[in-house]
mmCIF file of N, CA and C and ligand atoms in Angstrom:
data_model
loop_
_atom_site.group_PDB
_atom_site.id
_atom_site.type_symbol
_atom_site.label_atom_id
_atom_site.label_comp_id
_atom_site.label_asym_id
_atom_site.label_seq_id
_atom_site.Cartn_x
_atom_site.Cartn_y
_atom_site.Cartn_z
ATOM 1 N N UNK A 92 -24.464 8.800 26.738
ATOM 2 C CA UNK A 92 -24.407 7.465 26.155
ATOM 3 C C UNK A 92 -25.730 6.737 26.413
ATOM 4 N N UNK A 93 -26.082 5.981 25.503
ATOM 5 C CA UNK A 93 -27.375 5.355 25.593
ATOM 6 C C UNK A 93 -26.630 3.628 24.809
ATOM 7 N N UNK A 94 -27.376 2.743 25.859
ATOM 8 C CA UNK A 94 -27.071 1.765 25.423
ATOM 9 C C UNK A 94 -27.865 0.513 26.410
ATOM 10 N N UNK A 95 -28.143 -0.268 26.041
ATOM 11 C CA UNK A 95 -28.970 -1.448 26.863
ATOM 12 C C UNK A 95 -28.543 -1.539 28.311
ATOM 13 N N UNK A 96 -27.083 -2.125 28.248
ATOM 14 C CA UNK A 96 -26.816 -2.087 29.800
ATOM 15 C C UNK A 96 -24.997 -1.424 29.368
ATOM 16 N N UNK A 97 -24.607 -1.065 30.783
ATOM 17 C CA UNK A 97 -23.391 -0.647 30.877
ATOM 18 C C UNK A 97 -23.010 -1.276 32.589
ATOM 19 N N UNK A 98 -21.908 -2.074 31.931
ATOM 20 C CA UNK A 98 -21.352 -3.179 32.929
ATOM 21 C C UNK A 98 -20.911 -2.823 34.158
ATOM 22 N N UNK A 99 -20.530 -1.785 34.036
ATOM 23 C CA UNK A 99 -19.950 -0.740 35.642
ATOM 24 C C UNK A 99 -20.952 -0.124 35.783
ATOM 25 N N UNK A 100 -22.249 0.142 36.000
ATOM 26 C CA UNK A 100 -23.101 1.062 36.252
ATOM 27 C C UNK A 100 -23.777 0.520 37.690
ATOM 28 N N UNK A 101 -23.821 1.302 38.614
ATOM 29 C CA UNK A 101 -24.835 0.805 39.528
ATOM 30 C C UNK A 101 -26.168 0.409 39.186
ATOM 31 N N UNK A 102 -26.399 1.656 39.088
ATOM 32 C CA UNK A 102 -28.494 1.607 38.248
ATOM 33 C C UNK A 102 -29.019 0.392 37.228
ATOM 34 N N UNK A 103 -27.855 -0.122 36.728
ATOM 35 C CA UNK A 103 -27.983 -1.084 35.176
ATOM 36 C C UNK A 103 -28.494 -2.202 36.526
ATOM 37 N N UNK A 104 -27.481 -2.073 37.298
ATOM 38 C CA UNK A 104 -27.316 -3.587 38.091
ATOM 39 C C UNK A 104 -28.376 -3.401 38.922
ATOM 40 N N UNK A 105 -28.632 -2.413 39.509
ATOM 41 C CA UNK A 105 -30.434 -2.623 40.259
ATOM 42 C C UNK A 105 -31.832 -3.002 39.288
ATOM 43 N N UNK A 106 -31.270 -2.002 37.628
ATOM 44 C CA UNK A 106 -31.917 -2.607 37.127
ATOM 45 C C UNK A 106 -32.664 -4.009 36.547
ATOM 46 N N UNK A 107 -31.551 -4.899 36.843
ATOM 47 C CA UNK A 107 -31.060 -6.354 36.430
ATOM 48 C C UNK A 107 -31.136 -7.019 37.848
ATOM 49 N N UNK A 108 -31.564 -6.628 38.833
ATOM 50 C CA UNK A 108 -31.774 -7.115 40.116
ATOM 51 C C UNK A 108 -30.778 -7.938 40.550
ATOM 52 N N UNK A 109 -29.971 -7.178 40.208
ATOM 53 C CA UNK A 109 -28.398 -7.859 40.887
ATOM 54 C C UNK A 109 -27.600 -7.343 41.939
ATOM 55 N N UNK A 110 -28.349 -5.760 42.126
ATOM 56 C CA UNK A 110 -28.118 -5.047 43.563
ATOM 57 C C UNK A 110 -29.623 -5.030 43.972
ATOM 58 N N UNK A 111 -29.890 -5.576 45.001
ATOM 59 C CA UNK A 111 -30.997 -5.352 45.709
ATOM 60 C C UNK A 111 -31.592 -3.919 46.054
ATOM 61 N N UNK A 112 -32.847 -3.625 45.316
ATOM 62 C CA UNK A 112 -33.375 -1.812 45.887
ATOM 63 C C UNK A 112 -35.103 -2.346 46.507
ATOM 64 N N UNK A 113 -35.428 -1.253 47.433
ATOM 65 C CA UNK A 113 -36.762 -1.532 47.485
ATOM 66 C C UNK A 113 -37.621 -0.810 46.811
ATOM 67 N N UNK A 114 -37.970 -2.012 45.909
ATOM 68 C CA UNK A 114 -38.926 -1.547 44.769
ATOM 69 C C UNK A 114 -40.288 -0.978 44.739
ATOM 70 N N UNK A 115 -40.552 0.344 43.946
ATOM 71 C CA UNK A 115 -42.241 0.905 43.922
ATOM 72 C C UNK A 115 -42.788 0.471 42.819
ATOM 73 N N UNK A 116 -42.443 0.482 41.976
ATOM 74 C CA UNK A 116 -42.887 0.629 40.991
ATOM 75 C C UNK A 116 -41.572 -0.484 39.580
ATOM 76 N N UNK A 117 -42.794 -1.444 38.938
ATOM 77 C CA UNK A 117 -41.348 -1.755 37.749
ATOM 78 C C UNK A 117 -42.193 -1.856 36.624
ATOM 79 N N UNK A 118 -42.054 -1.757 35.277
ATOM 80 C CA UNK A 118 -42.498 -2.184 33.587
ATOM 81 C C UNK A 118 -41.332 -2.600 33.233
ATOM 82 N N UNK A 119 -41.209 -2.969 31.839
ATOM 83 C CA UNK A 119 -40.917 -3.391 30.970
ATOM 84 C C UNK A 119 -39.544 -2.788 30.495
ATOM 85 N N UNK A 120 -40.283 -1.159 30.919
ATOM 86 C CA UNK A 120 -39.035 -0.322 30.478
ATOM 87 C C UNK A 120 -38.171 0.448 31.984
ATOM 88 N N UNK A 121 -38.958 0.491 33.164
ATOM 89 C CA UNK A 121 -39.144 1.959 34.263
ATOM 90 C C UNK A 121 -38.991 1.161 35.697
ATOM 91 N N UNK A 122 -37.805 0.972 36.045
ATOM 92 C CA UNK A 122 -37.903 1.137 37.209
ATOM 93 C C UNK A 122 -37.945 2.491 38.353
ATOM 94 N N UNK A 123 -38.937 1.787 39.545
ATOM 95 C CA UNK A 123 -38.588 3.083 40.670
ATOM 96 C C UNK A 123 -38.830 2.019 41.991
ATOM 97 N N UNK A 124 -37.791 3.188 42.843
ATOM 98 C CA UNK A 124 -37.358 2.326 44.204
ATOM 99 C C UNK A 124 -37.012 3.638 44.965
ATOM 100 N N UNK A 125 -36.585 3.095 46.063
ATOM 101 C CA UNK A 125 -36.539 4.029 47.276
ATOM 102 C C UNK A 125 -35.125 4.605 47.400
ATOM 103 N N UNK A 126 -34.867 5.772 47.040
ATOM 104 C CA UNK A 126 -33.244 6.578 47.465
ATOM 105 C C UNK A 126 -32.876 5.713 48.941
ATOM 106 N N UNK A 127 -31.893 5.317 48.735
ATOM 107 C CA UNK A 127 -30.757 4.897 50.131
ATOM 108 C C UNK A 127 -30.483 5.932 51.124
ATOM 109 N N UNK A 128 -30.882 6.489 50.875
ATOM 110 C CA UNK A 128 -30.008 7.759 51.060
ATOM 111 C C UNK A 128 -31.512 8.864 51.182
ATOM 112 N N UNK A 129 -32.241 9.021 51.786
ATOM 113 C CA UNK A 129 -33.955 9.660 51.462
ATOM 114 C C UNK A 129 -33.309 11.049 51.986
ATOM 115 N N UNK A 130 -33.955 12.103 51.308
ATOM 116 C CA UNK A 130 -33.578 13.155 51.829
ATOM 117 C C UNK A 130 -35.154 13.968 52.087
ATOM 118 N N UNK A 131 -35.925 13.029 51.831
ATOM 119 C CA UNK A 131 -37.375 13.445 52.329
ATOM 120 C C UNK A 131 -37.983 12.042 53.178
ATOM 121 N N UNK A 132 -39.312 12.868 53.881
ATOM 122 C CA UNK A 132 -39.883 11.247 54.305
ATOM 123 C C UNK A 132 -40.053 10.221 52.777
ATOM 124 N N UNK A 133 -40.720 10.883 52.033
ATOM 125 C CA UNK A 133 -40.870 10.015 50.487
ATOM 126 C C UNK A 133 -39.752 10.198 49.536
ATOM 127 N N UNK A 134 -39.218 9.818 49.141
ATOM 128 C CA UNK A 134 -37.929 10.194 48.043
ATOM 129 C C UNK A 134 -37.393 8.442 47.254
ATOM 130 N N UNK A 135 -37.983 8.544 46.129
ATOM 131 C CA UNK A 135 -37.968 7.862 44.912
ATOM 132 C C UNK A 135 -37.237 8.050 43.587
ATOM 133 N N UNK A 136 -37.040 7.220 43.350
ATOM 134 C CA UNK A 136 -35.348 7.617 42.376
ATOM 135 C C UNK A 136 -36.424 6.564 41.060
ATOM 136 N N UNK A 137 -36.694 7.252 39.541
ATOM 137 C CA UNK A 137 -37.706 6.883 38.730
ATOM 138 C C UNK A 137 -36.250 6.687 37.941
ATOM 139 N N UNK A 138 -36.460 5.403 37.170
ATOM 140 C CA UNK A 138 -35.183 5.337 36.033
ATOM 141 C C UNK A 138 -35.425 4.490 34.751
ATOM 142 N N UNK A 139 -35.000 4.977 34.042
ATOM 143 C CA UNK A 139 -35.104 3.974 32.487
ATOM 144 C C UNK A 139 -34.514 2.507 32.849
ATOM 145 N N UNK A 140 -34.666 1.555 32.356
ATOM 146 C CA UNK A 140 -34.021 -0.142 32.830
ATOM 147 C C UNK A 140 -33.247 0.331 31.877
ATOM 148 N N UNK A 141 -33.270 0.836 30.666
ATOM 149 C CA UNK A 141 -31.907 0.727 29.439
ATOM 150 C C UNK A 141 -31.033 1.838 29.997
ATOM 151 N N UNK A 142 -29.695 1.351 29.803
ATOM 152 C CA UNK A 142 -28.922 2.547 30.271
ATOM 153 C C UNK A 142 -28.585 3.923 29.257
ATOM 154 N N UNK A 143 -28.687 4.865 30.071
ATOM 155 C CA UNK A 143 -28.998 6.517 29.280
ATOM 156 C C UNK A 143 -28.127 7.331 30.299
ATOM 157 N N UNK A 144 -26.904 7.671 30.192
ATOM 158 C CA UNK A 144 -26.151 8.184 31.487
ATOM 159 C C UNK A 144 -26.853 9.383 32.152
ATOM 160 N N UNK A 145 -27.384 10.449 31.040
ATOM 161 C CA UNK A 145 -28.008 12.054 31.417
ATOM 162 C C UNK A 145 -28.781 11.951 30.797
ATOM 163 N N UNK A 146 -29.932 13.241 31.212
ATOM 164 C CA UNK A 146 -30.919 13.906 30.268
ATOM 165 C C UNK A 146 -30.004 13.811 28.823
ATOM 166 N N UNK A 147 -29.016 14.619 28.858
ATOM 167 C CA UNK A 147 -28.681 15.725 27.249
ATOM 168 C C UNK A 147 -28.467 13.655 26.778
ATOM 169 N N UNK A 148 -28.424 12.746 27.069
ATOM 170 C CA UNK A 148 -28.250 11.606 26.079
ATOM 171 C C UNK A 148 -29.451 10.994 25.451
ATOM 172 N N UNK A 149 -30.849 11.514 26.190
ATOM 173 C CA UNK A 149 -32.327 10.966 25.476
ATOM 174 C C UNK A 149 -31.796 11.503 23.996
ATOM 175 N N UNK A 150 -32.268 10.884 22.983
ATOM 176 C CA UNK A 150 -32.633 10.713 21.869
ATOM 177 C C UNK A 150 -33.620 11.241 21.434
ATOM 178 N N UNK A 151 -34.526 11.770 20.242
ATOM 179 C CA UNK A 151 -35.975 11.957 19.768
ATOM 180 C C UNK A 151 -36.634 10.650 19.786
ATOM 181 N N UNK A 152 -36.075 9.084 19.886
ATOM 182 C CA UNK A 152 -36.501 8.109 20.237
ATOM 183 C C UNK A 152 -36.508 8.085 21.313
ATOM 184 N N UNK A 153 -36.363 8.788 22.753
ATOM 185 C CA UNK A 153 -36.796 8.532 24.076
ATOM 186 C C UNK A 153 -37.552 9.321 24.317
ATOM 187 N N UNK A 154 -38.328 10.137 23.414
ATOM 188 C CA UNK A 154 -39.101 11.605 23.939
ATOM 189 C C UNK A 154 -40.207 10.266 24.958
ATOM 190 N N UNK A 155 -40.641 9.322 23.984
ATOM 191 C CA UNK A 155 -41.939 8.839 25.319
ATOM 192 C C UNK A 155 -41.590 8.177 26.595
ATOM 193 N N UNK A 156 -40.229 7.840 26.728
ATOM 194 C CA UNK A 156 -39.300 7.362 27.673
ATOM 195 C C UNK A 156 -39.644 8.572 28.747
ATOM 196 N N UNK A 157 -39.288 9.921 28.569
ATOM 197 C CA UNK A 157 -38.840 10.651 29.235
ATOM 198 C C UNK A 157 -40.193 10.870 29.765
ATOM 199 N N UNK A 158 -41.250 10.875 29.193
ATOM 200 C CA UNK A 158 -42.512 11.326 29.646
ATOM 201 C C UNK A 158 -42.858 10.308 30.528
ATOM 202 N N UNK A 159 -42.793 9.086 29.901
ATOM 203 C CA UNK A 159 -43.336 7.946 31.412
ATOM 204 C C UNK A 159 -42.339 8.099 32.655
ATOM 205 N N UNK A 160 -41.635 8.681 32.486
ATOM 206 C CA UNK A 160 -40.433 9.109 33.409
ATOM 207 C C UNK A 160 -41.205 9.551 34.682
ATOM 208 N N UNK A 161 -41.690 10.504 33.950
ATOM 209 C CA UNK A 161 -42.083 12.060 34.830
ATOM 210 C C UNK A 161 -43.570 10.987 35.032
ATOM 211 N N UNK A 162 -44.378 10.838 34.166
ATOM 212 C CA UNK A 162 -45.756 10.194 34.622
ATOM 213 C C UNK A 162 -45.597 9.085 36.191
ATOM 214 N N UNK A 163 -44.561 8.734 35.316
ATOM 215 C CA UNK A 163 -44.336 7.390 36.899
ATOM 216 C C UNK A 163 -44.275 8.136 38.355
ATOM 217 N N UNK A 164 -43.210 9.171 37.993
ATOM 218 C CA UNK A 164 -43.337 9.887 39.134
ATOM 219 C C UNK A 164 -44.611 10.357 39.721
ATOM 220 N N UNK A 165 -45.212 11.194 38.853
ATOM 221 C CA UNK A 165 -46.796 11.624 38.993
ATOM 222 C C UNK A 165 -47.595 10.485 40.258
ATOM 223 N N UNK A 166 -47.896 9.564 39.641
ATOM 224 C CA UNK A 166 -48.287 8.320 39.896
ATOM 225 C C UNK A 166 -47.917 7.708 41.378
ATOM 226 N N UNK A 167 -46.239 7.626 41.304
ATOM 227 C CA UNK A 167 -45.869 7.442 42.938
ATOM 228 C C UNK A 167 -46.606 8.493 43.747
ATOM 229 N N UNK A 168 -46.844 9.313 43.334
ATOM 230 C CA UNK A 168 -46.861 10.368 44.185
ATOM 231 C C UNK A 168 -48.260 10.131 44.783
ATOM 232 N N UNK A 169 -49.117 10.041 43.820
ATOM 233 C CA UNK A 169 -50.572 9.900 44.048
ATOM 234 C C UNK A 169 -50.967 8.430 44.762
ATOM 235 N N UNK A 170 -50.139 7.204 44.507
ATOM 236 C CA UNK A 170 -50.442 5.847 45.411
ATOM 237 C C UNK A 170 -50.009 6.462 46.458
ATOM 238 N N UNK A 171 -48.818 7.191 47.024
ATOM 239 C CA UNK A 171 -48.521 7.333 47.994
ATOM 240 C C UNK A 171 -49.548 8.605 48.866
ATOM 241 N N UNK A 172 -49.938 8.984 48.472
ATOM 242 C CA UNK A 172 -51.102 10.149 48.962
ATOM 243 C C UNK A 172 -50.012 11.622 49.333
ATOM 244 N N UNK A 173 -48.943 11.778 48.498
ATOM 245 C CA UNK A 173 -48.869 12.765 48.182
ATOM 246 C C UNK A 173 -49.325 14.291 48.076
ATOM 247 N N UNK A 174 -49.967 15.266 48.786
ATOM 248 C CA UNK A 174 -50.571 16.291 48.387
ATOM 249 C C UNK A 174 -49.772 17.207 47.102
ATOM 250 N N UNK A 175 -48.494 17.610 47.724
ATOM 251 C CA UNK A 175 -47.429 18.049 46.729
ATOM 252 C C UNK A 175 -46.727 17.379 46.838
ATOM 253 N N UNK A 176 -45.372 17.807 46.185
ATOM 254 C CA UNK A 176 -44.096 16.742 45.781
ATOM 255 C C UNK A 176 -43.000 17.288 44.545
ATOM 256 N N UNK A 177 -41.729 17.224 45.150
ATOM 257 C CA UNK A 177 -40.924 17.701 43.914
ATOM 258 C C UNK A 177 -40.345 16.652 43.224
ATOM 259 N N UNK A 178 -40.190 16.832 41.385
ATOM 260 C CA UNK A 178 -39.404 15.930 40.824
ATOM 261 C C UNK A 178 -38.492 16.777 40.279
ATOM 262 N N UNK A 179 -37.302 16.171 40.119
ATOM 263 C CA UNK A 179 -35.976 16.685 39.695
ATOM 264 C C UNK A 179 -34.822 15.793 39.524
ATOM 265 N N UNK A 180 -34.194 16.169 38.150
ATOM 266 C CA UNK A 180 -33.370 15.733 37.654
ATOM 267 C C UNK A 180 -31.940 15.936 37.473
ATOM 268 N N UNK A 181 -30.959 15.540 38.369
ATOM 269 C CA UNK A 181 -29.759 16.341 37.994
ATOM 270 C C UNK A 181 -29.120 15.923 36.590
ATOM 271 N N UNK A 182 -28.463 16.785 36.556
ATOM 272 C CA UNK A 182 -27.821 16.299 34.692
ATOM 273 C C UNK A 182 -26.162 17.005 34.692
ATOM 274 N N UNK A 183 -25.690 15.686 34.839
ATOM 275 C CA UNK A 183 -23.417 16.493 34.797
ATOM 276 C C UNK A 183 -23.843 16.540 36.378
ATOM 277 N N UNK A 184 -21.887 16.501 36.776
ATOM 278 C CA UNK A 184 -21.783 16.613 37.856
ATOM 279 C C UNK A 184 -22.102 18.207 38.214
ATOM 280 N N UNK A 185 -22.047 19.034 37.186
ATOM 281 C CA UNK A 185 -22.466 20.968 37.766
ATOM 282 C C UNK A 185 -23.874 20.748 38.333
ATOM 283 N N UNK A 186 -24.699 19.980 37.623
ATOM 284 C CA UNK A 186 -25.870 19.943 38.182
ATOM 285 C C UNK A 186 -26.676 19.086 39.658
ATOM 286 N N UNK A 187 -24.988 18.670 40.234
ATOM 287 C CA UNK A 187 -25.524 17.396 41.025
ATOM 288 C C UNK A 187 -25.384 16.118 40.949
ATOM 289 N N UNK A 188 -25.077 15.691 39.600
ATOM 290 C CA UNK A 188 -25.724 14.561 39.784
ATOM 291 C C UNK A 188 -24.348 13.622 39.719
ATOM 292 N N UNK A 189 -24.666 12.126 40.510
ATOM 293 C CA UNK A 189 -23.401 11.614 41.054
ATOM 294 C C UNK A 189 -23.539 9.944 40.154
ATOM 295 N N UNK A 190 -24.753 9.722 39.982
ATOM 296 C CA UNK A 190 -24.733 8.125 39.193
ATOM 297 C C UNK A 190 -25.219 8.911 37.775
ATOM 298 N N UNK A 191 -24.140 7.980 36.812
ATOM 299 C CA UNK A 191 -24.392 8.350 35.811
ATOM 300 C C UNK A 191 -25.297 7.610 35.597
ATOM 301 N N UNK A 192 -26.324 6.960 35.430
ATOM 302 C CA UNK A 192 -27.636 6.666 34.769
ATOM 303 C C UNK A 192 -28.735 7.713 34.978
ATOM 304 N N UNK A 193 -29.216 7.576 34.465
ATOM 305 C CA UNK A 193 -30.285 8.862 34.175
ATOM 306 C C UNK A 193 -31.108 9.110 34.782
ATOM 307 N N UNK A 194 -31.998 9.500 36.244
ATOM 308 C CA UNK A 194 -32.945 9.584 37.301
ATOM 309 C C UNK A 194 -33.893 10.405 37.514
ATOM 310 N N UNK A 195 -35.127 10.532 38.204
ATOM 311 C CA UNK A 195 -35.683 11.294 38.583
ATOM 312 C C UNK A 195 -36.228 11.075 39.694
ATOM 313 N N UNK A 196 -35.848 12.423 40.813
ATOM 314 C CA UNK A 196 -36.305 12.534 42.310
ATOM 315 C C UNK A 196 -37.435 12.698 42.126
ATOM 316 N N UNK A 197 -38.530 11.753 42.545
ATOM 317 C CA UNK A 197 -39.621 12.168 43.620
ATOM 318 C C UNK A 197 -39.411 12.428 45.081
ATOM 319 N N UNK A 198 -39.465 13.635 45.432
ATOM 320 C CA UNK A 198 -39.351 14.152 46.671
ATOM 321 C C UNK A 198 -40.373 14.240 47.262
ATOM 322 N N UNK A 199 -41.223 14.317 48.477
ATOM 323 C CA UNK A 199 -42.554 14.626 48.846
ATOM 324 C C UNK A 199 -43.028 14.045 50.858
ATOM 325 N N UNK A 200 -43.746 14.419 51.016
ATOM 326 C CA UNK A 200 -43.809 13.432 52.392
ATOM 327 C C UNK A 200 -43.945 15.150 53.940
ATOM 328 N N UNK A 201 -43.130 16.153 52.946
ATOM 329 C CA UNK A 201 -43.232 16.993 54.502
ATOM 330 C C UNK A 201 -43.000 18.317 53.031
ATOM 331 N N UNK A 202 -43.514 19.795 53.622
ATOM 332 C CA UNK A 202 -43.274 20.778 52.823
ATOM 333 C C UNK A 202 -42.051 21.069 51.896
ATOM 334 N N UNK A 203 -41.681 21.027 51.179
ATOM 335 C CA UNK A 203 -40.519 21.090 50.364
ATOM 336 C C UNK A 203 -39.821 22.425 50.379
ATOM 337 N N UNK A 204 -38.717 22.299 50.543
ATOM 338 C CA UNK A 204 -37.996 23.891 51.139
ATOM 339 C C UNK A 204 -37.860 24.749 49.985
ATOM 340 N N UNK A 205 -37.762 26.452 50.028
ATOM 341 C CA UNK A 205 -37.902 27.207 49.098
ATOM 342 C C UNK A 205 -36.606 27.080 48.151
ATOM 343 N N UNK A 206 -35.591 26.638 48.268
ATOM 344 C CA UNK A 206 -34.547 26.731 47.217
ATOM 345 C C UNK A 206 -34.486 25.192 46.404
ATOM 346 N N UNK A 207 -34.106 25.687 45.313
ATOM 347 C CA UNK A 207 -33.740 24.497 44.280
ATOM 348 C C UNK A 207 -32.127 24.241 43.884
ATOM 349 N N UNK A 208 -31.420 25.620 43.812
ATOM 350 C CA UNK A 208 -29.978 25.178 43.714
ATOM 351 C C UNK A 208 -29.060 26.101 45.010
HETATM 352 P P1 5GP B 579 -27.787 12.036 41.905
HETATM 353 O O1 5GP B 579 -26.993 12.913 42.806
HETATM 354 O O2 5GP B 579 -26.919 11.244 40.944
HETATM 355 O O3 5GP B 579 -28.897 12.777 41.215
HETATM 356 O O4 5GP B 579 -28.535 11.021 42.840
HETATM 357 C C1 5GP B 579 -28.099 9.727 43.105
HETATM 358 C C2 5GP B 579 -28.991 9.179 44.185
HETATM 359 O O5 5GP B 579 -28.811 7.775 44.244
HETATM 360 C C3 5GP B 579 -28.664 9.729 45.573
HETATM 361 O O6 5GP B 579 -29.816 10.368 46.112
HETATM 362 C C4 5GP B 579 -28.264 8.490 46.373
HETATM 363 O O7 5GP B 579 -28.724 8.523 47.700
HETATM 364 C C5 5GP B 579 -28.891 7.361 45.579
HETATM 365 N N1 5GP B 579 -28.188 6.105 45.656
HETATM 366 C C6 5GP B 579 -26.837 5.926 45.538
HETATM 367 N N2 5GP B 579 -26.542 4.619 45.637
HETATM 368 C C7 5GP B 579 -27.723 3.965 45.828
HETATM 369 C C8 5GP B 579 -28.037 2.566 46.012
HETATM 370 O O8 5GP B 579 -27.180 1.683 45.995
HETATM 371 N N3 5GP B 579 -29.361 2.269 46.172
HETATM 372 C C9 5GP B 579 -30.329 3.226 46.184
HETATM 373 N N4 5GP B 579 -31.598 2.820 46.377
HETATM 374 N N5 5GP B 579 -30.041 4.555 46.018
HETATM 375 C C10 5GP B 579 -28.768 4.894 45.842
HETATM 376 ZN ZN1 ZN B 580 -26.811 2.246 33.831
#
């Protein structure tokens, strides 16, 4: 589902600064803030402000959405002095993922462990 805001959503409401996050990064369209929850020393949660529950809901109208997605991440990574760093996206609960708005982990801060699933 893609839609401006969605009234039960956590992410809508951080987006709308109505749940307090500590913020890295904000535009127009992109927020990013700090996972609650860090499962690295650095770990950044990159998100669209419009609500998009998963990947499979971008549109061919979000292809440049999805790219500043990943760029933003890029970017945290490099203010933060980053050497490496993982980004990743869960998509459906098979894949992980627990808030339906649409996210991307910047992970980074200490070596990143050899498995992904
Ligand atoms: P998912 O498993 O959906 O890909 O990841 C959701 C992430 O959101 C988790 O890493 C979790 O720690 C984080 N998270 C859940 N609730 C909050 C919150 O209220 N604030 C922030 N900053 N992160 C949250
Ligand atoms: Zn949302």
């Amino acid at each position: 589902m893609s839609t401006e805001r969605d009234p039960d959503c956590l992410f809508c409401k951080i987006a709308a600064g109505e749940i307090s996050s500590d913020k890295l990064y904000e535009d127009d369209r992109i927020l990013a803030f700090k996972d609650i929850h860090p499962q690295a020393p650095f770990h950044a949660l990159v998100i669209p402000k419009r609500h998009i529950a998963t990947l499979n809901d971008f549109g061919a109208e979000h292809a440049e959405l999805a790219g500043s997605l990943m760029m933003t991440g890029r970017r945290l990574a490099a203010e933060h002095g980053l050497p490496g760093y993982r980004v990743a996206m869960n998509v459906n609960h098979e894949g992980g993922q627990v808030i339906f708005h649409a996210h991307l982990h910047v992970l980074g801060g200490r070596r990143m462990k050899g498995e992904l699933g």
